[in-house]
mmCIF file of C-alpha atoms in Angstrom:
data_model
loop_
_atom_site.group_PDB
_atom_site.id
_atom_site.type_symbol
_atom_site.label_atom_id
_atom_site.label_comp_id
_atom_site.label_asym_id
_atom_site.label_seq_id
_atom_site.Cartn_x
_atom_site.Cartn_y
_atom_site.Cartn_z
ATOM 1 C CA UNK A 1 -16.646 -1.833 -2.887
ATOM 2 C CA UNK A 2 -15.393 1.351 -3.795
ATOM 3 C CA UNK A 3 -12.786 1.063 -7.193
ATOM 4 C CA UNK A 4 -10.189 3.637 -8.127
ATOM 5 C CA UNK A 5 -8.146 4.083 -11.534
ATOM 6 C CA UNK A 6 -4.440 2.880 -10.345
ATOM 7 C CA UNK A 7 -1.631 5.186 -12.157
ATOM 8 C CA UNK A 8 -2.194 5.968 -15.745
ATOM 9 C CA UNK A 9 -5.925 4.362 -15.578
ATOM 10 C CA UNK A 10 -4.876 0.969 -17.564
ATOM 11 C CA UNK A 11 -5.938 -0.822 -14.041
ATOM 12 C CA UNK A 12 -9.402 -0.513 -12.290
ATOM 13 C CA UNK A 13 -8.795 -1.651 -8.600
ATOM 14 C CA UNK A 14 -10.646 -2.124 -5.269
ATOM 15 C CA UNK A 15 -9.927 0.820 -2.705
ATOM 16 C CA UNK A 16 -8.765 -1.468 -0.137
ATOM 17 C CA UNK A 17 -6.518 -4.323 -1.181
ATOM 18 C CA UNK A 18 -5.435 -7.465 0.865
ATOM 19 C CA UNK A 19 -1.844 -7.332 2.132
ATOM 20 C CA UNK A 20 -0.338 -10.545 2.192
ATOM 21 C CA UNK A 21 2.622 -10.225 4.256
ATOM 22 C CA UNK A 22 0.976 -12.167 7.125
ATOM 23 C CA UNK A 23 -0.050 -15.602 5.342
ATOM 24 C CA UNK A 24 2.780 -17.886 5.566
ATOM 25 C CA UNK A 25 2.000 -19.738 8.310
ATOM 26 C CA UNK A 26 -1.522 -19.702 7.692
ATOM 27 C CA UNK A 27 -2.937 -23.196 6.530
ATOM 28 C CA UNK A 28 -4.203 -22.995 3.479
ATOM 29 C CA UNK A 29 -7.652 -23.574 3.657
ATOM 30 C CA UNK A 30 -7.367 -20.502 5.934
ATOM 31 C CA UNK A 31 -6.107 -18.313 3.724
ATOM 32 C CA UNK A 32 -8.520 -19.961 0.776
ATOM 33 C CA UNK A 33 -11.243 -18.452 2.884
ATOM 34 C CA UNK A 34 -9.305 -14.687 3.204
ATOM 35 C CA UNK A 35 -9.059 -14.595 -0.556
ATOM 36 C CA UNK A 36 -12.797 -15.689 -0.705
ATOM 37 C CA UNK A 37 -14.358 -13.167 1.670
ATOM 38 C CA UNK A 38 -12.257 -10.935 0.001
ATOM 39 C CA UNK A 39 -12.944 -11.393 -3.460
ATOM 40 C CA UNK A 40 -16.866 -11.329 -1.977
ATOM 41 C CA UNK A 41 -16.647 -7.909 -0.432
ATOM 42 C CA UNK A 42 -15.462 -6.806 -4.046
ATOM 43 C CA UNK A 43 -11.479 -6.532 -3.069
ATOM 44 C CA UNK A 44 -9.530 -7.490 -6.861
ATOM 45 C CA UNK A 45 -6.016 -6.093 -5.712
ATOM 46 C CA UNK A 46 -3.578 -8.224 -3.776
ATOM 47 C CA UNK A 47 0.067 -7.354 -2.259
ATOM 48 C CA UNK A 48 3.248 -9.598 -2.406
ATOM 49 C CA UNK A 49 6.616 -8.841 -1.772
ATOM 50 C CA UNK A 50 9.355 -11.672 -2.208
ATOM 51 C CA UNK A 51 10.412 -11.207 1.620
ATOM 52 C CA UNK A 52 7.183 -11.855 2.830
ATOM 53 C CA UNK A 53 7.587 -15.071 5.183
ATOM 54 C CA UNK A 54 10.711 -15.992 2.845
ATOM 55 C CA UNK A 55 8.652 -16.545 -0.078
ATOM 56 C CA UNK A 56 6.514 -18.821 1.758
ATOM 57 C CA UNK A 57 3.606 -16.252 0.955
ATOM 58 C CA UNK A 58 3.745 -16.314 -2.494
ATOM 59 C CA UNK A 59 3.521 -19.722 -2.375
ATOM 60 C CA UNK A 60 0.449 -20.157 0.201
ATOM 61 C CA UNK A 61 -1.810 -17.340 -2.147
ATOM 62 C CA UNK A 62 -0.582 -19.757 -4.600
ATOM 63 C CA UNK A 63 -1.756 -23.148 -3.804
ATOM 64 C CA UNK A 64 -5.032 -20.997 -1.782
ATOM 65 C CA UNK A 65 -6.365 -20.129 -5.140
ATOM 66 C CA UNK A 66 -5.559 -22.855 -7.359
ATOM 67 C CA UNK A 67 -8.402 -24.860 -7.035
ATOM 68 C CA UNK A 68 -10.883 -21.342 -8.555
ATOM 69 C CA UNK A 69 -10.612 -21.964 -12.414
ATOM 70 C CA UNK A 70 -10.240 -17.735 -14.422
ATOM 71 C CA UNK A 71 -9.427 -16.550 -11.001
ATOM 72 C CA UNK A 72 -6.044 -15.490 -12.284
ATOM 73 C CA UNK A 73 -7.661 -12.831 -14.889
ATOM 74 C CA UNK A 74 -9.995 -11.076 -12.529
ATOM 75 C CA UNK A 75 -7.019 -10.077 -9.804
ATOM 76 C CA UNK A 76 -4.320 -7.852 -9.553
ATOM 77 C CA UNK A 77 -1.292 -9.714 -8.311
ATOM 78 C CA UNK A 78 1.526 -7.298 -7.011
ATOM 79 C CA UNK A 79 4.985 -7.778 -5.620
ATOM 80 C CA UNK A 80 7.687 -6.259 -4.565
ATOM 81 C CA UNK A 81 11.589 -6.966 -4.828
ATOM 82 C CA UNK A 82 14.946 -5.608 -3.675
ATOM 83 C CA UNK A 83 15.042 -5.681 0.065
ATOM 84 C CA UNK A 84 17.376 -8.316 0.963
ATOM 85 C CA UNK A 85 19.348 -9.661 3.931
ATOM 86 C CA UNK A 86 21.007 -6.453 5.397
ATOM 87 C CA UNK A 87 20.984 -4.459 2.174
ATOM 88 C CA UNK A 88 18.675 -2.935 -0.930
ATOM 89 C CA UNK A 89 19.773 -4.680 -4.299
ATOM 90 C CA UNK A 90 18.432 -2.269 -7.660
ATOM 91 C CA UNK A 91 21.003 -4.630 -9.525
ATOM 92 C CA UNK A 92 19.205 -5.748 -12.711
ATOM 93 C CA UNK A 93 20.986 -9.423 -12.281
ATOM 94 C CA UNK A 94 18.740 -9.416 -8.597
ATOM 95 C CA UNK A 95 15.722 -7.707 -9.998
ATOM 96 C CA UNK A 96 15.201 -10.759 -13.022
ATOM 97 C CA UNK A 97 16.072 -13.660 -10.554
ATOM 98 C CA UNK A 98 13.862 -12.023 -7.941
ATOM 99 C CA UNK A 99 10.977 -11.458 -10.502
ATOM 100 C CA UNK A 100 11.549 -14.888 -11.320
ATOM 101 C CA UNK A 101 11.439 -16.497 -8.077
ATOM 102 C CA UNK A 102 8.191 -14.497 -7.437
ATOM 103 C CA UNK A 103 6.244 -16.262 -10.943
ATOM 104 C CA UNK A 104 7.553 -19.770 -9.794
ATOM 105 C CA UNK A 105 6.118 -18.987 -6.130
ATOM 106 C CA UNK A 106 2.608 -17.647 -7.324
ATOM 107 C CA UNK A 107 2.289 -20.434 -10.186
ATOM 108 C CA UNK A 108 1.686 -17.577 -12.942
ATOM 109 C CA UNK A 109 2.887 -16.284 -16.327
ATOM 110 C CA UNK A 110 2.823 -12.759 -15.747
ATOM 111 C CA UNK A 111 2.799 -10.477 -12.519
ATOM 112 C CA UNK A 112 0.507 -7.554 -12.727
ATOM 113 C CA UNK A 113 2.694 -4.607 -10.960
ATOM 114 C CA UNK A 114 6.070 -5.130 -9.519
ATOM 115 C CA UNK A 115 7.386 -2.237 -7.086
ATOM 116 C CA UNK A 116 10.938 -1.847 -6.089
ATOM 117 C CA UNK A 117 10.707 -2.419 -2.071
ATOM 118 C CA UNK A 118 12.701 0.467 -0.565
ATOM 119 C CA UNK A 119 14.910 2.619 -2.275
ATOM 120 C CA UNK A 120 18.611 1.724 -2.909
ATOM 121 C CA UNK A 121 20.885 4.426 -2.681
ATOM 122 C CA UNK A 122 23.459 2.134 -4.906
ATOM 123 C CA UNK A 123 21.191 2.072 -7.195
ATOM 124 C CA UNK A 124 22.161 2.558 -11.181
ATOM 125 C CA UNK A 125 19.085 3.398 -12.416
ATOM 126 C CA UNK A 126 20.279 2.596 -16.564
ATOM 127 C CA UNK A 127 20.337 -0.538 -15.059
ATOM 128 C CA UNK A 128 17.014 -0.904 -13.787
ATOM 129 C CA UNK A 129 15.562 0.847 -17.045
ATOM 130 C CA UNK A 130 17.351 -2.607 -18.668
ATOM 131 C CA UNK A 131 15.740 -4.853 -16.402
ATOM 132 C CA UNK A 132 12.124 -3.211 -16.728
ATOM 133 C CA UNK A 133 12.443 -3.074 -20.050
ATOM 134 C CA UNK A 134 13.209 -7.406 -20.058
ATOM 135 C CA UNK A 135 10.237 -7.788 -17.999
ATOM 136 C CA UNK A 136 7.953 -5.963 -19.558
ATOM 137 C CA UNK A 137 8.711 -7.099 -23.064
ATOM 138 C CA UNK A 138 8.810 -10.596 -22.328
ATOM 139 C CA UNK A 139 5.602 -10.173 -20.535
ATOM 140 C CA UNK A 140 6.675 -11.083 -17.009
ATOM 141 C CA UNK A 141 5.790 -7.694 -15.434
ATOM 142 C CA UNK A 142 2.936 -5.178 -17.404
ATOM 143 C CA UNK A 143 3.412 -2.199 -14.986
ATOM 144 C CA UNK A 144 5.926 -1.014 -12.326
ATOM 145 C CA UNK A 145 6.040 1.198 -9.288
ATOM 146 C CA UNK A 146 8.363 1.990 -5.979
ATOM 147 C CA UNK A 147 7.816 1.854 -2.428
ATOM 148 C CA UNK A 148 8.663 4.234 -0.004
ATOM 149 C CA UNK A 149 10.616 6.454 -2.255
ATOM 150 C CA UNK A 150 10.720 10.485 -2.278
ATOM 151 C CA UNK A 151 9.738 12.752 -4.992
ATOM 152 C CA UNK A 152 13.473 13.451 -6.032
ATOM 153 C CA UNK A 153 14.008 9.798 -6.215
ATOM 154 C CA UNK A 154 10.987 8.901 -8.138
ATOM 155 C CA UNK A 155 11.997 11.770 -10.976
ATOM 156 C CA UNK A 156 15.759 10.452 -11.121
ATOM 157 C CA UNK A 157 14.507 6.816 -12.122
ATOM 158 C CA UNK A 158 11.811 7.639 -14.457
ATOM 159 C CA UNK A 159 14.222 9.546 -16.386
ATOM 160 C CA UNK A 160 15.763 6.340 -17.328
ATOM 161 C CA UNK A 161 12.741 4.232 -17.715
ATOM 162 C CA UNK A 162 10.431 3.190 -20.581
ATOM 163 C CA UNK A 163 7.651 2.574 -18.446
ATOM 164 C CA UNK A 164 5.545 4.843 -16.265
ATOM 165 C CA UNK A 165 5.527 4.353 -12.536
ATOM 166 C CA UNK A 166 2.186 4.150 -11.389
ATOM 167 C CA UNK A 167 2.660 3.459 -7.405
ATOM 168 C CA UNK A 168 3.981 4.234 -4.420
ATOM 169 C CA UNK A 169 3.371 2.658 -1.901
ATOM 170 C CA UNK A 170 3.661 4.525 1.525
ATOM 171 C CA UNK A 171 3.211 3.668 5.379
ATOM 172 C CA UNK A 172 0.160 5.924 5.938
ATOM 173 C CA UNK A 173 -2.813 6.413 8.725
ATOM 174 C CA UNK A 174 -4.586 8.523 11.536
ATOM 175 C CA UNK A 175 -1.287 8.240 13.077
ATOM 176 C CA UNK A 176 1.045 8.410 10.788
ATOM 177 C CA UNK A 177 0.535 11.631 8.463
ATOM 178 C CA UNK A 178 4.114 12.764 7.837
ATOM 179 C CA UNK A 179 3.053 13.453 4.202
ATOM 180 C CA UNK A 180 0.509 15.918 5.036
ATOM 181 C CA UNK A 181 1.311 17.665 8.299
ATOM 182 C CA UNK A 182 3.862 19.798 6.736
ATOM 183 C CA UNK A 183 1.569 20.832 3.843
ATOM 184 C CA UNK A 184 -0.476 22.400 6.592
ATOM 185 C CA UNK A 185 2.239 24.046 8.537
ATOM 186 C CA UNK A 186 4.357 25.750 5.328
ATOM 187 C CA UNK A 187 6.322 28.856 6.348
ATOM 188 C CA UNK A 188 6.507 27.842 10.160
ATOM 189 C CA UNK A 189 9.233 27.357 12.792
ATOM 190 C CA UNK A 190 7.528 24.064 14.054
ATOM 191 C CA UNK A 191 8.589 20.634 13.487
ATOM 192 C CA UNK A 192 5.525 19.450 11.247
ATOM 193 C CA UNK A 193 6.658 22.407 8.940
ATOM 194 C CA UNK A 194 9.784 20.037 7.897
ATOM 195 C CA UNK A 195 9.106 18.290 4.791
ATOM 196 C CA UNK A 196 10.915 14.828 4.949
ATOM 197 C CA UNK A 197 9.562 13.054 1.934
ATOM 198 C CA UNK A 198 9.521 16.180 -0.588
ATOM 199 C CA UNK A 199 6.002 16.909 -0.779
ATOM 200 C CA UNK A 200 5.661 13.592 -1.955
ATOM 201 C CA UNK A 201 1.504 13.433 -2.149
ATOM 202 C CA UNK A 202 1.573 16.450 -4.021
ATOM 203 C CA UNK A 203 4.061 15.188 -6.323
ATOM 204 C CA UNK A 204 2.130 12.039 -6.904
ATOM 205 C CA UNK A 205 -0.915 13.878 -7.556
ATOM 206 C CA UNK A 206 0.633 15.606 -10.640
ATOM 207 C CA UNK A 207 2.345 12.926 -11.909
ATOM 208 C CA UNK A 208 -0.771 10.564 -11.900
ATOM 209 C CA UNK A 209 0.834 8.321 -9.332
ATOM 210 C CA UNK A 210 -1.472 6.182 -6.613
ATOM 211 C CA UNK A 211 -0.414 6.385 -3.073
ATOM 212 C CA UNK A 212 -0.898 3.201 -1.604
ATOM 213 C CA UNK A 213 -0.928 3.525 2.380
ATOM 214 C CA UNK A 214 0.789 0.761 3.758
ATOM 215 C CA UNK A 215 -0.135 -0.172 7.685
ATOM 216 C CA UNK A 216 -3.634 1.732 7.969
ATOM 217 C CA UNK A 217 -3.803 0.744 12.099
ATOM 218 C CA UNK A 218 0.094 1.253 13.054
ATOM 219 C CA UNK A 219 1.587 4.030 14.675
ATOM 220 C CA UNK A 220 5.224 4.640 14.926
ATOM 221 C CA UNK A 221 7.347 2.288 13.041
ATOM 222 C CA UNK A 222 6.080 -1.678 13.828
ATOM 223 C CA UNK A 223 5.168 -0.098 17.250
ATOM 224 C CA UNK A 224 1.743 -1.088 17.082
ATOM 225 C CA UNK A 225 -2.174 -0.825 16.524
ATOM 226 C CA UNK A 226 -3.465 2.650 17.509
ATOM 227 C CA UNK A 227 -7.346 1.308 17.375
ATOM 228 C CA UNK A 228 -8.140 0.185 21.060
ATOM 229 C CA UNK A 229 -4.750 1.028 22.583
ATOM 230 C CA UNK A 230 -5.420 2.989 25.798
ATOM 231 C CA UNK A 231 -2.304 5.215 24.563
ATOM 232 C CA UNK A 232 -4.916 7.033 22.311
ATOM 233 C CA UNK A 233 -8.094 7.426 23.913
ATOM 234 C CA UNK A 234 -8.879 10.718 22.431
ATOM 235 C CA UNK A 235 -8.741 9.211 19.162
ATOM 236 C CA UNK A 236 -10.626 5.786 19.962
ATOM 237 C CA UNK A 237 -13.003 8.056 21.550
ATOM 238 C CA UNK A 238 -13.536 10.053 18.713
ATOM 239 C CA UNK A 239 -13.525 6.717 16.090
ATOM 240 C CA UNK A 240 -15.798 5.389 18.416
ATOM 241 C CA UNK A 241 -18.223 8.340 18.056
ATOM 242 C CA UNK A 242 -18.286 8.485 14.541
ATOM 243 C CA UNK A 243 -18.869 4.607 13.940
ATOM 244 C CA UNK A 244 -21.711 4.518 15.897
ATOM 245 C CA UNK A 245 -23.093 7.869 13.910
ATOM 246 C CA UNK A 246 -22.348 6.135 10.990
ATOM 247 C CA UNK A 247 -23.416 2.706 11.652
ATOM 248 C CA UNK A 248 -20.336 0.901 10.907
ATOM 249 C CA UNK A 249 -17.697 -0.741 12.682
ATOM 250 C CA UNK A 250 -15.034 1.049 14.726
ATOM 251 C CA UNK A 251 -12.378 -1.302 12.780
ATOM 252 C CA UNK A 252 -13.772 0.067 9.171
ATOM 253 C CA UNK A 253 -13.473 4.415 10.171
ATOM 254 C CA UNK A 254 -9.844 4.470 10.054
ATOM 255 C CA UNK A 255 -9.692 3.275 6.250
ATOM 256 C CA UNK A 256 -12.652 5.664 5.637
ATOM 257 C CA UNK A 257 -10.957 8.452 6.763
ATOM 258 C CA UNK A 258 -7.791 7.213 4.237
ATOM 259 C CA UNK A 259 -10.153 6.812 1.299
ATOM 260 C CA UNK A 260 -11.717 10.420 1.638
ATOM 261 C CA UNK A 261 -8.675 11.739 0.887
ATOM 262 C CA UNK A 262 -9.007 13.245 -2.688
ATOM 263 C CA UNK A 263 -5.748 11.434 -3.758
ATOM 264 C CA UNK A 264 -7.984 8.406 -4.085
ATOM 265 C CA UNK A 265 -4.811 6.470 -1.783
ATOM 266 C CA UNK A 266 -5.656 2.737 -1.650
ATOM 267 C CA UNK A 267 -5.414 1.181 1.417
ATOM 268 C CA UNK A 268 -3.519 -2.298 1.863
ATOM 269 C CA UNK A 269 -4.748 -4.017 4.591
ATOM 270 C CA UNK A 270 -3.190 -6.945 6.323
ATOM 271 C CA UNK A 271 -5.263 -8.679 8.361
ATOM 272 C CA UNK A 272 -5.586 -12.165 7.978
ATOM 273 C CA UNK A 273 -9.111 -12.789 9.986
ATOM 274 C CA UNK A 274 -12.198 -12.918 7.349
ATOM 275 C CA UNK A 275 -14.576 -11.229 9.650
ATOM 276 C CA UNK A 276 -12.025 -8.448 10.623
ATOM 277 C CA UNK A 277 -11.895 -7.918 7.108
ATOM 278 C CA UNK A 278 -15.497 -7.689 6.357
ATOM 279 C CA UNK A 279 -15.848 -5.359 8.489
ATOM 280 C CA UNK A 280 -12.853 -2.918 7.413
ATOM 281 C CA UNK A 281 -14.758 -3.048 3.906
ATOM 282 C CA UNK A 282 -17.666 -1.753 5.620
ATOM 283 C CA UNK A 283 -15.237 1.790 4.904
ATOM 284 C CA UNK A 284 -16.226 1.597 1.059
ATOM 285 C CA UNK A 285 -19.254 2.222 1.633
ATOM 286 C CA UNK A 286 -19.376 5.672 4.113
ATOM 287 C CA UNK A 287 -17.940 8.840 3.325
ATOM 288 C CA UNK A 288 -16.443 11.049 6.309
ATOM 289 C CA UNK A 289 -17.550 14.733 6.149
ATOM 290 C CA UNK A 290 -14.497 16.903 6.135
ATOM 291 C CA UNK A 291 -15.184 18.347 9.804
ATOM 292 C CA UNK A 292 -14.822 14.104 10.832
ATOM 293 C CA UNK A 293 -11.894 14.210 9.053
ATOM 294 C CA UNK A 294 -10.487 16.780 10.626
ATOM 295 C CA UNK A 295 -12.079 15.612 13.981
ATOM 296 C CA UNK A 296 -10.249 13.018 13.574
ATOM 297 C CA UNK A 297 -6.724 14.197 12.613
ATOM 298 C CA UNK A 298 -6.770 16.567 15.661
ATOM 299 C CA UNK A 299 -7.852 13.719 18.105
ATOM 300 C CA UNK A 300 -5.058 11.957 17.034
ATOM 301 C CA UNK A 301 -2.559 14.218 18.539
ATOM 302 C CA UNK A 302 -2.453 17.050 15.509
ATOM 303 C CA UNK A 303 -2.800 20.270 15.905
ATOM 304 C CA UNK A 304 -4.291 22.610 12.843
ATOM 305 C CA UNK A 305 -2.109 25.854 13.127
#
């Protein structure tokens, strides 16, 4: 496994991380085996949020791993608040009890990086600076980062905050490349010239922030896997070349090509099959060449200008 300095270095984490959005109706000893093949292909870094499955997830990852005595000190536990029924809620009364909630669910102390889930445009940020501050000196939260959030947004928090955000965590793959196509298209009267998230890898670049791609296999918006679909054969044509050049599986090419990405992005995957995610670790260990990377973005529908 492949392991990348997350933010401002204080955490060394796997390049691929294990989503956990999808566990809550897993049985346990299910999931007990995820977290082991994971932990055996080298991954350290799983993702919460208190919406997945209710809660329920927290509480599976829980209950999965409480039979491994030190386990808790050799992962990263991360979660996410303030996305709740119909509305975003930056209050810092929702932020404590939801940070709260989260510790009882997950049967810990402390909670290794907490992100705020989608950015609330009601948000007071003086009052989110109070309740990182509560957090972090009580010793409930040690580091903090957003999700989904622009570069303007990300500047007008952290002038209130104590603490350094170290994430963001953005939806991100072969098919989704918002954050890039207008980098390569500046100064032209074409569509992927527009720059909806204000050059928002750049940004995090220079401010030492790690991108964390969020759905590696969707395109659109929940619309779907792109690997296999018959909608894309160009692409899964071109994936399909390249694994077999490179000796890995077709599943494990489309986190590659994330990872070569000098950003060092880390990819959250969410599958919740241990041999699918074997294989998609098989990506750690190959390194596209920057003519398959570009192969690769044009198959998918791009065009270089």
């Amino acid at each position: 496994m492949r392991y990348i300095n997350i933010g401002n270095g204080e955490i060394k984490a796997s390049a691929i991380a294990l989503g956990c959005m999808r566990i809550a109706d897993k049985p346990v000893k299910e999931v007990a085996e995820l977290i082991n093949t994971a932990l055996e292909e080298g991954i350290n870094f799983f993702d919460h949020a208190d919406i997945y499955g209710g809660g329920k997830s927290e509480e599976v990852f829980a209950e999965a791993i409480s039979k491994k005595a030190d386990i808790r000190e050799k992962i990263i536990i991360q979660t996410k608040c303030g996305i709740r029924h119909g509305y975003y809620d930056f209050s810092k009364e929702h932020i404590l009890k939801s940070v709260d909630g989260s510790l009882k669910r997950l049967k810990t102390d402390y909670i290794d990086v907490l992100l705020l889930h989608r950015p609330d445009t009601l948000m007071e940020p003086e009052e989110v600076a109070e309740a990182f501050s509560i957090l972090h000196s009580s010793g409930k939260v040690r580091n903090f980062g957003v999700s989904n959030f622009n570069s303007m947004q990300i500047e007008l928090l952290s002038k209130y905050l104590n603490q350094k955000l170290i994430i963001n965590q953005l939806q991100f793959s072969i098919m989704h490349t918002g954050m890039i196509d207008s980098g390569f298209n500046v100064n032209m009267k074409v569509d992927q010239s527009i720059d909806r998230d204000g050059s928002v890898l750049e940004y995090c670049r220079l401010k030492n922030i790690t991108i964390q791609a969020w759905s590696p296999f969707q395109y659109g918006f929940f619309e779907g896997t792109f690997l296999g679909n018959e909608k894309f054969k160009e692409l899964n044509d071109k994936i399909d070349e390249i694994a077999a050049k490179k000796g890995v599986p077709t599943i494990a090419i489309p986190i590659a090509w994330i990872l070569r990405h000098p950003a060092k992005i880390q990819a959250i995957v969410g599958t919740t099959n241990s041999a699918r995610l074997k294989d998609i670790c098989k990506a750690s260990e190959i390194e596209l060449t920057r003519e398959e990377w570009y192969e690769l973005y044009r198959a998918a529908g791009n065009k270089l200008p």
